[in-house]
Amino acid sequence: MLQQVNGHNSSPDAHGRKRLREDLQEFLGREAPLHLLDDLTKVNPVTLETVLRCLQARYMADTFYTNAGCTLVALNPFKPVPQLYSPELMREYHAAPQPQKLKPHIFSVGEQTYRNVKSLIEPVNQSIVVSGESGAGKTWTSRCLMKFYAVVAASPTSWESHKIAERIEQRILNSNPVMEAFGNACTLRNNNSSRFGKFIQLQLNRAQQMTGAAVQTYLLEKTRVACQASSERNFHIFYQICKGASADERLQWHLPEGAAFSWLPNSERTLEEDCFEVTREAMLHLGINTPTQNNIFKVLAGLLHLGNIQFADSGDEAQPCQLMDDAKCSFRTSASLLWLPEDPLLETLQIRTIRAGRQQQVFRKPCSQAECDTRRDCLAKLVYARLFDWLVSVINSSICADPNYWTTFIGLLDVYGFESFPDNSLEQLCINYANEKLQQHFVAHYLKAQQEEYAVEGLEWSFVNYQDNQTCLDLLEGSPISICSLINEECRLNRPSSAAQLQTRIESALAGSPCLGHSKLSREPSFTVLHYAGPVRYRTAGLVEKNKDPVPPELTRLLQQSQDPLLKVLFPADPEEKSQEEPSGQSRVPVLTVVSKFKVGLVVLT
């Protein structure tokens, strides 16, 4: 590698390498002052080892924030540190003449962003990107930033306007526990892992007072409702209603003490996030009254009972699969809680409707046992996804300010962290794809730009060999062929999906990419992507079906028959509504896949 030293290029020789090792050993030997270095640019030499040792020393000294130039590195303390986020500390950073000269802190970043909005003559929106691997503390950081702005962006003059502002701020803060209850879950890496991405827009008026907010969400992991990995849990809200319901509510929702639900694994674990009262109180502040809340929780209980429905193999393709004997009670309970007619519900799960030919003839085909289970899971995911979107719209209607009352915003981007599990599928592919985009954004707007600026100004500098992940992004989203385009193409082809065939297509079409690894030892079809954060192996089984995200139109029509007040809102009857999931014949239209929708969302963000 060529190094630029004092404007001259030189090749490192044995003497240079020896000197570097000596400098490194000397630096590593001075462990005492390491925790005093509050900026990683101050370590010398800057290597992976020295940076990690510096962060380790600060972590051991209970110092969890360290600057890295214009960015902030935060370490998860994995323990409560209340004095680190007190209102008094917020005001100290807000009142400081130069907050950047105080100790590194998330409040320093928040205050600098706030002053950037205030100091500009023409309003310019500001955004803070909170990124990191799963379990790094992104959700907590976003929560702290929202509390910080609720404190510093308030202070109206009159008592009446103060009460109005206080109510707005409280509603904004109350959106957190509701969205976390319905969108977060316990994973192998994190007890409170966000299973969706969100962009929070904090809206400011001309006096830089917070007048409202808006939430935009991305890619809810709705598959978690019906399928949880080993040692992981479903969304928090299911555990909250089972653990926190009163005796009367248990009777109403058919949730007796000690009841076992297939979709409620590891319920014996007690987490801080299992607090039902916090969620209910926050929902009240957002305008979701008690009857509506009870309706929501009744529907969720119906989904839990739906998960206990099992079918027996009919043994004859011409005959529908029947309910197992011990599932009949769960079936009736689920139908009752969801206010669905029993016979149409059972028939919809058992029999598939097919339209074929120019005359759109209707054929009825009994489903296999596996297909019955898939339709049951699809029903639950469809209801939960609509419920989540409805909650987001309710939250926005409660906290969003009139466009005439705000001029600028501060954005908080909290996107799911990089993930690598024993089994990785489309969810992890999209999550890690989003993290690759964020990494490239950082590389382009900080590292590349910084060094180009040094070169233009003629400053003496040493080239930093950083990792540019554009090659990995090309593999994932490049044109004309990429992993995303190949998965989408498989969705468009009118043929059964083959996991082995998809693996072969990816490996042959993208063989030249240095970021595509090979999984020769894998027992099942898969491919490996060498991400900037490490290699991840993705199983190809089920990828195409998840990307299609098919919803049989008869499931939607069934839910439109429900007499439940909430489901009638989530699934309004529309005689002209046509499902794009199962088009046929000449009416076939391109399917908007999960990957396609996700890519559009990323483009909007960046």
XYZ file of C-alpha atoms in Angstrom:
606
model
C 0.000 0.000 0.000
C 1.255 3.481 -0.825
C 1.373 5.974 2.004
C 1.497 9.739 1.611
C 3.789 11.327 4.190
C 4.488 15.070 4.059
C 3.341 15.144 0.465
C 5.646 12.312 -0.721
C 4.766 8.714 -1.576
C 6.860 5.929 -0.098
C 6.629 2.174 0.166
C 6.748 0.847 3.728
C 9.898 -1.163 4.316
C 10.971 -3.475 7.128
C 12.269 -0.530 9.166
C 8.960 1.298 8.809
C 6.972 -1.734 9.868
C 9.227 -2.240 12.888
C 8.792 1.416 13.892
C 5.003 1.077 13.581
C 5.030 -1.993 15.830
C 7.144 -0.140 18.379
C 4.742 2.840 18.318
C 1.813 0.497 18.733
C 3.408 -1.353 21.653
C 4.307 1.927 23.311
C 0.744 3.172 22.894
C -0.836 -0.033 24.157
C 1.487 -0.029 27.140
C 0.099 3.311 28.331
C -3.211 1.945 29.585
C -3.729 4.521 32.325
C -4.617 7.558 30.177
C -6.578 5.653 27.537
C -9.929 6.357 29.148
C -9.158 10.105 29.033
C -9.026 10.192 25.236
C -12.483 11.500 24.353
C -11.945 11.468 20.581
C -10.754 8.435 18.621
C -8.910 10.724 16.217
C -6.488 11.446 19.078
C -5.142 7.899 19.296
C -1.815 7.442 17.606
C -1.379 5.344 15.578
C -5.000 4.927 14.515
C -5.455 1.186 14.104
C -8.246 -1.230 14.878
C -6.363 -2.435 17.959
C -5.730 1.027 19.404
C -9.295 2.192 18.795
C -10.766 -0.901 20.447
C -8.410 -0.653 23.418
C -9.357 3.002 23.869
C -13.077 2.173 23.786
C -12.534 -0.725 26.178
C -10.680 1.473 28.660
C -13.443 4.095 28.564
C -16.108 1.426 28.951
C -14.365 0.028 32.033
C -14.338 3.559 33.441
C -18.119 3.840 32.891
C -17.599 6.281 30.025
C -19.906 5.182 27.258
C -19.634 7.973 24.686
C -16.586 8.784 22.566
C -16.258 11.176 19.652
C -14.870 10.019 16.336
C -14.454 13.277 14.486
C -17.940 14.534 13.617
C -19.604 11.284 14.664
C -20.330 9.852 18.098
C -19.571 6.274 19.145
C -21.937 4.957 21.815
C -21.403 1.778 23.818
C -24.329 -0.037 25.396
C -23.683 -0.128 29.187
C -26.153 -3.027 29.632
C -27.135 -1.551 32.983
C -29.180 1.426 34.194
C -27.191 4.679 34.356
C -29.926 7.194 35.340
C -27.630 10.148 36.060
C -26.364 9.937 32.479
C -29.711 11.103 31.073
C -31.126 13.390 33.752
C -33.077 16.566 32.836
C -30.379 18.593 34.619
C -27.740 17.192 32.275
C -29.939 17.959 29.277
C -30.181 21.588 30.351
C -26.441 21.751 30.977
C -25.677 20.776 27.373
C -28.415 23.067 26.094
C -27.108 26.087 28.040
C -23.404 25.505 27.345
C -21.778 28.186 25.117
C -19.873 25.410 23.320
C -21.501 22.020 24.003
C -18.908 20.268 21.854
C -16.309 21.108 24.506
C -18.234 19.174 27.161
C -17.801 15.440 27.529
C -18.977 13.447 24.493
C -22.658 12.668 24.864
C -25.749 12.047 22.764
C -27.046 15.361 24.154
C -24.102 17.129 22.539
C -25.107 15.745 19.129
C -28.731 16.662 19.809
C -27.855 20.214 20.854
C -25.538 20.796 17.891
C -28.273 19.634 15.516
C -30.778 21.917 17.226
C -28.399 24.903 16.959
C -27.809 24.138 13.280
C -31.533 24.664 12.726
C -31.616 27.831 14.833
C -28.522 29.483 13.389
C -29.474 29.301 9.739
C -31.300 32.231 8.176
C -33.104 29.988 5.706
C -34.598 26.922 7.448
C -32.703 23.744 6.644
C -33.848 20.392 7.973
C -31.406 18.345 10.032
C -31.289 14.587 10.622
C -29.484 12.273 13.024
C -28.706 8.744 11.835
C -28.633 6.194 14.656
C -26.973 3.058 13.320
C -25.201 0.003 14.674
C -25.586 -3.725 15.031
C -28.531 -5.363 16.751
C -28.359 -4.754 20.506
C -26.128 -1.685 20.259
C -28.734 0.557 21.899
C -30.258 2.413 18.921
C -33.821 2.351 20.249
C -32.657 3.691 23.624
C -30.633 6.422 21.925
C -33.606 7.548 19.821
C -35.760 7.577 22.945
C -33.197 9.773 24.773
C -33.014 12.194 21.848
C -36.792 12.581 21.813
C -36.770 13.323 25.555
C -33.939 15.815 25.031
C -35.864 17.766 22.377
C -39.016 17.633 24.479
C -37.055 19.515 27.172
C -34.970 21.981 25.149
C -37.431 22.736 22.324
C -40.223 23.767 24.687
C -40.191 26.951 26.839
C -43.145 28.923 25.422
C -43.949 32.142 27.221
C -47.566 32.007 28.387
C -48.933 29.417 30.808
C -51.657 28.406 28.338
C -49.219 27.779 25.487
C -46.942 25.994 27.931
C -49.737 23.503 28.723
C -50.447 23.000 25.013
C -46.743 22.393 24.307
C -46.511 20.056 27.285
C -49.420 18.004 25.967
C -47.819 17.774 22.512
C -44.478 16.706 23.994
C -46.148 14.094 26.182
C -47.954 12.615 23.201
C -44.724 12.452 21.211
C -42.959 10.657 24.067
C -45.922 8.309 24.512
C -45.619 7.137 20.934
C -42.457 5.268 21.966
C -43.879 2.662 24.360
C -46.790 1.929 22.014
C -44.605 1.406 18.951
C -42.118 -0.654 20.951
C -44.881 -2.858 22.396
C -46.299 -3.639 18.950
C -43.075 -3.497 16.905
C -40.287 -4.782 19.171
C -39.430 -8.277 20.358
C -36.828 -10.255 22.264
C -34.219 -11.811 19.948
C -30.997 -13.730 20.495
C -29.097 -10.444 20.525
C -31.433 -8.002 22.232
C -34.345 -8.075 24.692
C -35.938 -5.048 23.019
C -35.047 -5.389 19.360
C -36.888 -3.168 16.875
C -38.458 -5.421 14.272
C -39.226 -2.473 12.009
C -37.440 0.657 10.868
C -38.664 4.141 11.695
C -37.965 7.734 10.780
C -39.249 10.223 13.354
C -39.764 13.787 12.177
C -39.750 16.281 15.061
C -41.489 19.392 13.736
C -40.331 22.871 14.815
C -41.943 26.276 14.314
C -40.081 29.495 13.463
C -39.214 29.966 17.139
C -37.641 26.473 17.112
C -40.283 25.119 19.491
C -41.477 21.570 18.939
C -45.042 21.692 17.678
C -45.545 18.103 16.584
C -44.007 14.998 15.054
C -44.605 12.360 12.396
C -43.525 8.721 12.240
C -42.698 6.806 9.090
C -42.163 3.040 9.392
C -40.469 0.428 7.199
C -40.618 -3.361 6.828
C -42.393 -4.660 9.910
C -41.231 -8.244 10.513
C -44.790 -9.572 10.507
C -43.619 -13.171 10.040
C -42.689 -13.090 13.742
C -46.402 -13.242 14.637
C -46.607 -16.843 13.425
C -42.977 -17.997 13.488
C -40.365 -17.352 16.178
C -36.811 -18.672 16.115
C -35.576 -20.861 18.931
C -35.001 -18.902 22.184
C -36.720 -15.827 20.713
C -40.129 -14.339 21.485
C -43.120 -12.872 19.697
C -43.898 -9.138 19.817
C -43.972 -7.705 23.358
C -47.692 -6.875 23.252
C -48.742 -10.546 23.237
C -46.841 -11.178 26.477
C -48.141 -7.962 27.980
C -51.790 -8.898 27.550
C -51.230 -12.437 28.841
C -49.327 -11.284 31.928
C -51.066 -7.987 32.665
C -54.752 -8.640 31.989
C -57.133 -8.412 34.930
C -59.372 -11.343 35.929
C -62.339 -9.827 34.060
C -60.230 -9.155 30.981
C -58.962 -12.739 31.001
C -62.555 -13.902 30.829
C -63.401 -11.486 28.003
C -60.289 -12.353 25.974
C -60.267 -16.086 26.820
C -56.771 -15.924 28.315
C -56.907 -18.143 31.420
C -53.896 -18.273 33.755
C -51.293 -20.728 32.525
C -52.828 -21.147 29.042
C -50.343 -22.443 26.466
C -50.108 -20.819 23.030
C -47.958 -22.048 20.159
C -47.173 -18.490 19.124
C -46.126 -17.408 22.617
C -42.746 -19.119 23.213
C -40.540 -18.408 26.220
C -43.431 -16.799 28.092
C -41.823 -17.795 31.399
C -39.164 -15.134 30.833
C -39.878 -11.820 32.539
C -38.629 -8.689 30.814
C -38.834 -5.012 31.642
C -40.770 -4.622 28.386
C -43.618 -6.833 29.680
C -45.208 -3.882 31.501
C -48.798 -3.765 30.211
C -49.844 -0.689 32.189
C -47.204 1.526 30.550
C -48.527 0.623 27.102
C -52.161 1.183 28.095
C -51.416 4.544 29.702
C -49.477 5.691 26.629
C -52.340 4.633 24.349
C -54.769 6.692 26.437
C -52.551 9.780 26.067
C -52.548 9.222 22.293
C -56.343 9.270 22.189
C -56.962 5.509 22.034
C -59.737 5.110 24.580
C -60.321 2.093 26.815
C -63.069 0.441 24.694
C -60.869 0.677 21.577
C -57.913 -0.705 23.526
C -60.003 -3.649 24.717
C -61.057 -4.267 21.130
C -57.385 -4.311 20.041
C -56.378 -6.743 22.774
C -59.375 -8.982 22.017
C -58.237 -9.244 18.379
C -54.688 -10.059 19.513
C -56.057 -12.796 21.791
C -57.944 -14.133 18.775
C -54.660 -14.391 16.878
C -53.072 -16.337 19.750
C -55.922 -18.858 19.649
C -55.633 -18.984 15.856
C -52.041 -20.179 16.314
C -53.293 -23.224 18.247
C -55.351 -24.454 15.285
C -53.869 -27.627 13.797
C -55.055 -29.677 10.820
C -54.850 -33.435 10.252
C -53.611 -34.741 6.914
C -56.633 -35.914 4.926
C -54.702 -38.605 3.058
C -56.788 -37.797 -0.032
C -56.040 -34.797 -2.245
C -59.704 -34.514 -3.137
C -60.777 -34.158 0.498
C -60.116 -31.126 2.721
C -57.988 -31.478 5.857
C -60.038 -31.550 9.058
C -59.322 -29.893 12.375
C -57.476 -31.908 14.976
C -59.736 -32.779 17.914
C -57.761 -30.701 20.423
C -57.843 -27.690 18.043
C -61.631 -27.410 17.752
C -62.006 -25.386 20.944
C -59.236 -22.977 19.867
C -60.909 -22.629 16.470
C -64.279 -21.678 17.963
C -62.638 -19.256 20.413
C -60.619 -17.556 17.673
C -63.687 -17.197 15.447
C -65.624 -15.724 18.366
C -62.911 -13.216 19.321
C -62.443 -12.106 15.710
C -66.220 -12.069 15.078
C -65.802 -14.298 12.047
C -68.431 -16.850 10.949
C -67.096 -20.319 11.768
C -68.018 -22.163 8.577
C -66.572 -19.580 6.139
C -63.429 -19.307 8.314
C -62.830 -23.049 8.256
C -63.608 -23.293 4.564
C -61.205 -20.441 3.737
C -58.394 -22.191 5.603
C -59.182 -25.585 4.029
C -59.949 -24.762 0.405
C -58.181 -22.647 -2.161
C -60.149 -20.763 -4.812
C -58.572 -20.660 -8.284
C -59.745 -18.561 -11.214
C -58.552 -19.729 -14.625
C -59.219 -19.217 -18.310
C -60.618 -16.257 -20.192
C -64.029 -16.885 -18.673
C -62.448 -16.682 -15.193
C -63.928 -20.021 -14.201
C -63.758 -20.701 -10.474
C -62.248 -23.957 -9.198
C -62.092 -25.052 -5.582
C -59.075 -27.114 -4.569
C -58.634 -28.648 -1.102
C -55.394 -27.530 0.528
C -52.746 -29.869 1.871
C -51.975 -29.845 5.566
C -48.969 -27.562 4.967
C -51.083 -25.198 2.832
C -53.732 -25.002 5.565
C -51.036 -23.998 8.061
C -49.677 -21.418 5.622
C -53.122 -19.858 5.134
C -53.671 -19.766 8.905
C -50.320 -17.971 9.350
C -51.080 -15.611 6.470
C -54.375 -14.635 8.092
C -52.620 -13.735 11.353
C -49.849 -11.774 9.625
C -52.367 -9.862 7.505
C -54.404 -8.798 10.543
C -51.331 -7.827 12.592
C -49.739 -5.813 9.761
C -52.963 -3.864 9.170
C -53.311 -3.270 12.920
C -49.721 -1.968 13.149
C -50.216 0.403 10.203
C -53.470 1.636 11.731
C -51.717 2.332 15.055
C -49.043 4.344 13.234
C -51.742 6.398 11.496
C -53.509 6.991 14.840
C -50.219 8.069 16.431
C -49.524 10.456 13.550
C -52.998 11.964 13.705
C -52.419 12.571 17.416
C -48.920 14.079 17.256
C -48.592 15.604 13.784
C -48.798 19.404 13.592
C -50.670 21.378 10.974
C -48.265 22.165 8.063
C -48.923 25.875 8.650
C -47.520 25.668 12.175
C -44.065 24.245 11.488
C -41.229 25.220 9.183
C -38.352 22.792 9.828
C -37.803 19.367 11.295
C -35.124 17.339 13.030
C -35.207 13.749 11.804
C -34.235 10.693 13.858
C -33.528 7.609 11.786
C -33.625 4.418 13.851
C -33.158 1.451 11.539
C -32.817 -2.155 12.635
C -29.212 -3.119 13.338
C -27.018 -5.493 11.358
C -28.010 -9.112 12.054
C -26.463 -12.539 11.601
C -28.318 -15.510 13.068
C -27.936 -19.266 12.593
C -30.839 -19.012 10.113
C -31.110 -15.878 7.980
C -33.856 -15.201 5.456
C -35.423 -12.273 3.587
C -35.894 -10.229 6.774
C -32.167 -10.288 7.574
C -31.284 -9.675 3.912
C -33.364 -6.471 3.884
C -32.088 -5.394 7.311
C -28.447 -5.867 6.359
C -29.046 -4.248 2.971
C -30.332 -1.158 4.800
C -27.213 -1.145 6.980
C -24.998 -1.363 3.901
C -26.766 1.736 2.543
C -26.190 3.584 5.812
C -22.529 2.562 5.832
C -22.078 3.832 2.277
C -23.806 7.078 3.252
C -21.266 7.468 6.067
C -18.332 6.591 3.797
C -19.444 9.018 1.084
C -20.393 11.927 3.322
C -17.653 11.675 5.895
C -14.557 9.667 4.979
C -14.426 10.353 1.248
C -15.490 13.980 1.586
C -13.055 14.618 4.447
C -10.036 13.339 2.558
C -11.046 15.134 -0.644
C -11.272 18.353 1.370
C -7.770 17.782 2.799
C -6.401 17.271 -0.711
C -8.074 20.431 -2.064
C -6.750 22.534 0.840
C -3.256 21.100 0.451
C -3.062 19.892 4.054
C -0.447 17.394 5.185
C -2.263 14.136 5.792
C -1.813 10.397 5.846
C -4.148 8.292 3.738
C -6.625 6.292 5.842
C -7.358 2.939 4.243
C -11.084 2.662 4.980
C -13.459 -0.015 3.726
C -15.628 1.186 0.846
C -18.639 -1.130 0.674
C -19.863 -0.045 -2.768
C -18.932 -3.479 -4.139
C -21.282 -5.150 -1.676
C -24.062 -2.694 -2.554
C -23.546 -3.477 -6.248
C -23.984 -7.156 -5.424
C -27.220 -6.456 -3.551
C -28.873 -3.793 -5.711
C -26.683 -3.159 -8.769
C -27.878 -2.977 -12.358
C -28.614 -4.922 -14.473
C -28.143 -8.033 -12.298
C -28.025 -8.256 -8.509
C -29.311 -10.467 -5.726
C -32.424 -8.304 -5.384
C -33.158 -8.314 -9.128
C -32.734 -12.111 -9.316
C -35.090 -12.705 -6.385
C -37.632 -10.322 -7.947
C -37.301 -12.072 -11.296
C -38.057 -15.415 -9.669
C -41.277 -13.866 -8.352
C -42.330 -12.818 -11.852
C -41.728 -16.244 -13.408
C -44.837 -18.388 -13.433
C -43.249 -21.505 -11.993
C -42.772 -23.165 -8.597
C -39.893 -21.711 -6.645
C -36.838 -23.939 -6.180
C -34.346 -23.119 -3.433
C -31.516 -24.998 -5.175
C -32.273 -23.335 -8.497
C -32.223 -19.868 -6.944
C -28.857 -20.592 -5.318
C -27.443 -21.768 -8.664
C -28.753 -18.665 -10.471
C -27.241 -16.304 -7.901
C -23.867 -18.045 -7.860
C -23.582 -18.280 -11.662
C -24.900 -14.788 -12.508
C -22.866 -13.014 -9.816
C -19.796 -15.242 -9.673
C -17.482 -12.309 -10.410
C -18.431 -10.354 -7.287
C -15.778 -10.431 -4.540
C -18.538 -9.996 -1.954
C -20.347 -13.220 -2.847
C -19.117 -16.137 -0.770
C -19.819 -19.817 -1.190
C -21.468 -22.089 1.333
C -19.988 -25.418 0.276
C -20.454 -26.992 3.704
C -24.086 -25.959 4.028
C -26.614 -28.812 4.051
C -29.301 -26.654 2.464
C -29.322 -24.244 -0.507
C -27.897 -20.899 0.518
C -25.529 -18.114 -0.451
C -23.157 -15.954 1.581
C -22.754 -12.181 1.364
C -19.528 -10.674 2.663
C -20.978 -7.578 4.325
C -18.849 -4.759 5.722
C -19.747 -6.048 9.215
C -19.002 -9.688 8.406
C -20.198 -12.628 6.304
C -23.823 -13.724 6.556
C -25.270 -16.910 5.093
C -28.824 -16.624 3.720
C -31.052 -19.638 3.127
C -32.747 -19.568 -0.283
C -35.643 -21.756 0.872
C -38.710 -19.565 1.254
C -36.992 -16.413 -0.036
C -39.155 -16.090 -3.140
C -42.434 -16.776 -1.330
C -41.584 -14.226 1.361
C -40.698 -11.702 -1.328
C -44.042 -12.248 -3.081
C -45.826 -11.956 0.264
C -48.949 -13.510 -1.286
C -52.324 -12.898 0.323
C -55.121 -15.122 -1.037
C -58.001 -12.760 -1.914
C -60.490 -15.019 -0.145
C -58.692 -14.264 3.160
C -59.262 -10.549 2.673
C -62.885 -11.136 1.700
C -63.364 -13.259 4.812
C -62.007 -10.508 7.089
C -64.333 -8.022 5.399
C -67.218 -10.150 6.712
C -66.151 -9.656 10.330
C -68.569 -7.803 12.573
C -65.757 -6.698 14.872
C -65.629 -2.843 14.949
C -61.828 -2.739 14.634
C -61.578 -5.312 11.842
C -64.291 -3.432 9.931
C -61.977 -0.412 10.003
C -58.888 -2.444 9.061
C -60.690 -4.320 6.266
C -63.359 -2.022 4.821
C -65.757 -3.666 2.392
C -64.903 -2.533 -1.132
C -66.666 -4.325 -3.975
C -64.184 -2.917 -6.474
C -61.142 -4.039 -4.496
C -59.014 -6.438 -6.520
C -56.092 -8.326 -5.098
C -52.813 -8.124 -6.985
C -51.484 -11.181 -5.204
C -53.200 -13.765 -7.394
C -53.825 -12.168 -10.808
C -54.495 -14.586 -13.598
C -54.653 -14.811 -17.372
C -54.490 -11.568 -19.310
C -55.054 -9.498 -16.186
C -51.680 -10.382 -14.712
C -49.817 -7.275 -13.518
C -46.330 -6.940 -12.054
C -46.304 -7.754 -8.362
C -44.829 -5.123 -6.086
C -42.537 -7.335 -4.024
C -41.273 -6.825 -0.482
C -37.768 -6.091 -1.801
C -39.096 -3.559 -4.335
C -41.113 -1.689 -1.701
C -38.150 -1.753 0.654
C -35.781 -0.331 -1.991
C -38.226 2.514 -2.658
C -38.289 3.287 1.073
C -34.484 3.414 1.203
C -34.363 5.762 -1.788
C -36.789 8.118 -0.038
C -34.638 8.079 3.095
C -31.331 8.749 1.366
